[in-house]
XYZ file of C-alpha atoms in Angstrom:
335
model
C -8.230 -23.278 9.280
C -11.257 -22.684 8.336
C -12.412 -23.161 4.144
C -15.759 -23.076 2.223
C -16.233 -26.924 2.939
C -19.918 -27.996 4.308
C -18.581 -28.766 7.261
C -16.623 -26.171 8.533
C -19.939 -23.758 6.823
C -21.866 -26.058 9.062
C -20.121 -25.594 12.427
C -18.374 -22.329 11.887
C -21.386 -20.025 10.402
C -19.123 -16.749 11.059
C -17.140 -18.129 8.807
C -16.873 -15.732 6.119
C -16.002 -18.056 3.301
C -18.920 -18.886 3.317
C -21.178 -16.009 4.455
C -19.613 -13.092 3.702
C -20.626 -9.744 5.459
C -20.737 -5.836 4.604
C -20.627 -2.480 5.882
C -23.269 -0.404 3.168
C -24.137 2.732 3.295
C -23.507 3.998 7.183
C -20.864 7.226 8.340
C -18.044 6.798 10.211
C -16.714 9.752 11.435
C -14.595 10.874 15.059
C -12.700 7.905 15.244
C -8.933 8.486 16.934
C -7.352 5.346 17.350
C -5.964 2.312 15.309
C -6.992 1.783 11.488
C -9.576 5.703 11.396
C -13.190 5.152 10.535
C -12.910 0.804 9.702
C -10.553 -1.479 10.747
C -10.373 -4.925 8.737
C -7.816 -6.760 11.003
C -8.187 -10.147 9.550
C -10.364 -13.135 8.277
C -12.698 -9.932 6.140
C -13.136 -12.789 3.400
C -15.521 -11.248 0.546
C -16.399 -8.246 2.896
C -17.883 -5.646 1.154
C -17.298 -2.269 2.048
C -19.458 -0.454 -0.284
C -21.956 3.146 -0.429
C -20.701 4.463 3.445
C -19.226 7.938 4.200
C -15.372 7.715 6.221
C -14.171 11.105 7.366
C -12.763 12.976 9.467
C -11.401 9.872 11.520
C -7.440 9.258 12.234
C -5.903 7.089 13.223
C -2.304 5.296 13.863
C -2.188 3.240 10.846
C -4.397 4.999 8.607
C -6.938 7.541 8.609
C -10.131 6.469 7.378
C -10.006 2.578 6.912
C -6.948 0.066 7.384
C -7.352 -3.724 5.486
C -5.086 -5.632 7.448
C -2.144 -4.540 9.654
C 1.362 -3.395 8.709
C 2.903 -6.150 10.800
C 3.375 -9.461 9.391
C 5.727 -12.541 9.692
C 7.777 -12.674 7.459
C 7.025 -15.504 4.314
C 9.260 -18.276 5.459
C 6.481 -18.947 8.251
C 4.382 -16.045 7.416
C 1.180 -18.889 6.219
C -1.785 -19.752 8.834
C -0.665 -22.629 9.543
C 2.336 -21.036 10.590
C 4.195 -23.173 7.101
C 5.923 -21.152 4.538
C 4.669 -19.604 1.625
C 7.631 -19.921 0.199
C 6.851 -22.950 -2.457
C 9.299 -25.889 -4.099
C 10.331 -23.104 -6.732
C 10.766 -20.656 -5.088
C 7.961 -18.641 -5.808
C 5.999 -16.648 -2.332
C 2.198 -17.687 -2.366
C -0.706 -15.733 -0.836
C -0.997 -15.029 2.969
C -4.918 -14.610 2.663
C -4.675 -12.207 5.851
C -8.005 -10.264 4.308
C -9.069 -12.274 0.834
C -11.318 -10.615 -1.935
C -12.428 -7.351 0.458
C -14.393 -5.067 -2.272
C -14.228 -1.295 -1.323
C -16.476 0.378 -4.217
C -18.204 4.085 -3.796
C -17.570 5.495 -1.151
C -16.612 9.116 0.490
C -13.184 8.695 1.914
C -12.303 12.213 3.192
C -10.606 14.739 5.603
C -8.554 11.388 7.301
C -5.662 11.436 8.851
C -2.673 9.327 9.947
C -0.940 10.909 12.546
C 1.612 7.296 13.554
C 2.818 5.835 16.187
C 5.427 3.416 16.808
C 4.602 1.344 13.724
C 5.057 4.182 11.911
C 7.513 6.529 13.720
C 10.716 5.174 12.218
C 9.197 4.549 8.620
C 6.253 5.956 7.381
C 3.894 3.698 6.125
C 0.204 4.804 6.663
C -1.339 6.141 4.135
C -4.042 8.944 5.285
C -7.322 7.797 3.366
C -7.128 4.004 3.371
C -4.413 1.256 3.679
C -4.390 -2.190 2.617
C -1.648 -3.850 4.463
C 0.139 -7.586 3.325
C -2.409 -10.277 2.570
C -5.344 -8.400 0.972
C -5.267 -10.627 -1.512
C -7.289 -9.980 -4.631
C -8.576 -7.034 -2.994
C -10.625 -4.620 -5.232
C -11.094 -0.385 -4.516
C -13.051 1.277 -7.301
C -15.293 4.347 -7.752
C -14.174 5.839 -4.327
C -14.111 9.641 -3.844
C -10.881 10.031 -2.038
C -10.292 13.751 -1.373
C -7.929 15.747 1.908
C -6.769 13.438 3.456
C -3.161 14.114 4.837
C -0.793 11.625 6.653
C 3.110 11.670 8.084
C 4.470 8.714 6.657
C 4.197 7.869 2.639
C 0.580 8.068 1.044
C -1.853 11.118 1.323
C -4.905 9.400 -0.370
C -4.517 5.984 -0.795
C -1.898 3.013 -0.440
C -0.767 -0.133 -0.590
C 1.871 -1.364 2.010
C 3.173 -4.878 1.209
C 2.949 -7.988 -0.081
C -0.546 -8.829 -2.134
C -1.592 -10.705 -4.944
C -3.933 -9.411 -7.557
C -4.670 -6.063 -6.338
C -6.762 -4.149 -8.755
C -7.363 -0.181 -8.371
C -9.788 1.113 -11.036
C -12.137 4.483 -11.603
C -10.944 6.243 -8.439
C -11.190 10.006 -7.731
C -7.701 10.436 -5.714
C -7.525 14.554 -5.225
C -6.306 16.699 -3.494
C -4.308 14.228 -0.216
C -1.063 15.330 0.941
C 1.847 13.572 2.995
C 4.194 16.010 4.968
C 6.249 15.190 7.800
C 8.889 17.716 9.351
C 11.859 15.236 10.053
C 11.349 12.863 7.238
C 10.906 11.984 3.927
C 7.044 11.322 3.405
C 6.711 10.096 -0.012
C 3.379 9.455 -2.126
C 0.604 12.660 -1.733
C -2.172 10.533 -3.642
C -1.057 6.949 -4.758
C 1.304 5.119 -2.780
C 2.594 1.788 -3.585
C 5.296 0.244 -1.725
C 7.310 -2.964 -0.629
C 7.750 -3.398 3.150
C 11.109 -3.603 4.395
C 12.318 -7.579 5.008
C 13.838 -7.642 8.852
C 14.178 -10.952 9.786
C 17.610 -12.255 10.887
C 18.131 -14.902 8.692
C 21.378 -13.940 7.611
C 22.972 -13.226 11.219
C 23.003 -9.387 10.648
C 20.788 -6.822 12.027
C 18.762 -7.115 8.997
C 19.405 -8.593 5.805
C 20.121 -5.364 3.920
C 23.658 -6.691 5.797
C 23.462 -9.709 3.198
C 22.422 -7.668 0.087
C 25.242 -6.893 -2.520
C 25.765 -3.020 -2.055
C 24.423 -3.139 -6.140
C 21.233 -4.823 -5.363
C 17.934 -3.404 -4.320
C 18.516 -0.546 -2.346
C 16.192 -1.878 0.434
C 15.485 -5.433 0.943
C 11.527 -6.005 0.445
C 9.385 -9.146 -0.517
C 7.920 -6.775 -3.043
C 3.889 -6.619 -3.724
C 3.211 -9.493 -5.113
C 1.874 -9.444 -8.510
C -0.819 -8.946 -10.880
C -1.560 -4.690 -8.963
C -3.696 -3.041 -11.733
C -4.478 1.013 -11.354
C -6.273 1.931 -14.493
C -8.521 4.535 -14.652
C -7.786 7.080 -12.022
C -8.476 10.605 -11.685
C -5.195 11.671 -9.423
C -5.326 15.033 -9.228
C -4.162 17.460 -6.374
C -2.404 16.293 -4.030
C 0.802 16.853 -2.801
C 4.382 15.273 -1.412
C 5.805 18.599 0.440
C 8.767 16.633 1.859
C 9.369 13.774 -0.665
C 8.822 12.472 -4.164
C 5.916 11.738 -5.929
C 2.683 13.818 -5.337
C 0.689 12.630 -7.657
C 1.867 7.919 -7.807
C 4.724 6.960 -5.787
C 6.018 3.551 -6.588
C 9.045 2.442 -4.044
C 10.208 -0.831 -3.929
C 7.726 -2.814 -5.849
C 10.934 -4.975 -6.096
C 13.126 -6.920 -4.277
C 13.219 -11.260 -3.118
C 12.016 -11.620 -6.352
C 14.842 -10.369 -8.618
C 17.310 -11.940 -6.167
C 15.256 -15.485 -6.351
C 15.480 -14.978 -10.062
C 17.816 -12.494 -11.211
C 18.500 -13.819 -14.854
C 14.303 -14.405 -15.544
C 12.663 -10.782 -15.277
C 9.307 -12.379 -16.414
C 9.329 -13.424 -12.923
C 9.803 -10.056 -11.113
C 6.293 -8.453 -10.091
C 4.897 -6.146 -13.025
C 1.932 -3.999 -12.385
C 0.367 -2.090 -14.884
C -0.941 1.347 -14.596
C -2.960 2.345 -17.460
C -5.847 4.994 -18.371
C -5.355 7.185 -15.134
C -5.057 10.985 -15.598
C -2.164 11.779 -13.181
C -2.227 16.669 -13.552
C -1.686 19.151 -11.000
C 0.492 17.520 -8.324
C 3.579 18.918 -6.544
C 6.176 16.933 -4.497
C 9.050 19.231 -2.905
C 12.039 16.728 -3.864
C 11.249 14.779 -7.326
C 9.024 13.429 -9.312
C 5.577 15.787 -8.768
C 4.160 13.827 -11.339
C 4.780 10.186 -10.842
C 8.146 8.637 -8.604
C 9.233 5.311 -9.614
C 12.154 3.821 -7.014
C 13.270 -0.778 -7.092
C 10.000 -0.369 -9.031
C 11.557 -2.754 -12.115
C 9.305 -4.101 -14.102
C 6.532 -1.704 -14.513
C 3.487 -1.296 -17.546
C 3.121 2.237 -17.407
C 0.698 2.777 -21.003
C -1.851 5.504 -21.677
C -1.465 7.350 -18.820
C -1.808 11.487 -18.857
C 0.811 13.277 -17.309
C 0.515 17.054 -17.284
C 1.437 20.011 -15.272
C 2.974 18.415 -12.445
C 5.250 20.539 -10.130
C 8.384 19.579 -8.496
C 9.154 23.282 -5.930
C 13.144 21.591 -4.685
C 12.206 22.439 -1.467
C 12.245 18.955 0.934
C 15.232 19.734 3.085
C 17.835 16.978 1.842
C 18.141 19.851 -1.320
C 19.458 22.312 1.288
C 22.971 22.802 2.951
C 21.821 25.158 5.520
C 22.540 23.523 9.389
C 19.473 22.074 10.082
C 17.999 21.993 7.252
C 18.651 18.654 5.334
C 17.245 16.604 9.054
C 13.669 18.040 7.145
C 13.206 15.293 4.862
C 16.741 13.633 4.989
C 17.079 9.852 4.131
C 18.134 7.801 6.797
C 22.160 6.649 7.259
C 21.640 2.617 4.913
C 20.057 4.911 2.280
C 23.019 5.077 -1.297
C 22.311 7.968 -3.388
C 23.810 7.992 -7.112
């Protein structure tokens, strides 16, 4: 593993820890594969993405920008050297695949995430930009995110998976859409979600077989500590077949709660402050804000006004075939 030490910087001059790179003042348009217009796959430490126009792109992962990738190893062997990321006290450490990436002052509009084998069964990729597991200490600020579409969760912006200390501030996230005719698609504007844990360490098909039914409904490592969402305009977004037209928080907590069940101070606790969440629409519920498995959220000084639920998602109907339009999976517990 490369470091920022003198020897590594001299021997590997392309090491981003020593010589960070920048995408500045460029136009990215008419792309149609992978991560959309821009895809920072891994090891792009301290990279700056600023003052760009990213529009009219399509992608199987994200429409506009993808930081990282949705598929990652489990924390037990997720470190860059293949060792465990779980310390002696049971805390999960950062993956550090793309650390300190700064995305600011970009125009991100009219992009679409249409999915493939990664997103067809579990919608996961945002239409505008997605920060994936290991995008630790990222910053996303002063961006214009408008008119993006996702066939999965997250029309405009998405944090997908476990990252330390993300910072989302002073963005305009407007008129984005998440829509899928066959499965629920949540988070029209801004989505934060933990990725399901599907390893087989308990001997079953997935870890859900090992959980107490009264515990969290979807096994996940959660989103990581220290997330801040501050002073954003989240307006005019839509999640017609799901929940959370403006802001959707799902599976924020998981193994942190299972590891420290009696210590809430150890649970992941995002801070959401000073945002305007207005005129958003959801087909199921939570037109402005929707939260599920989000146990320790600090939601302070936000304006949530004039949001509307249409009650038109397919799961809400009993007409033959209609529930398939937005039906939950067979392992969902609706209480």
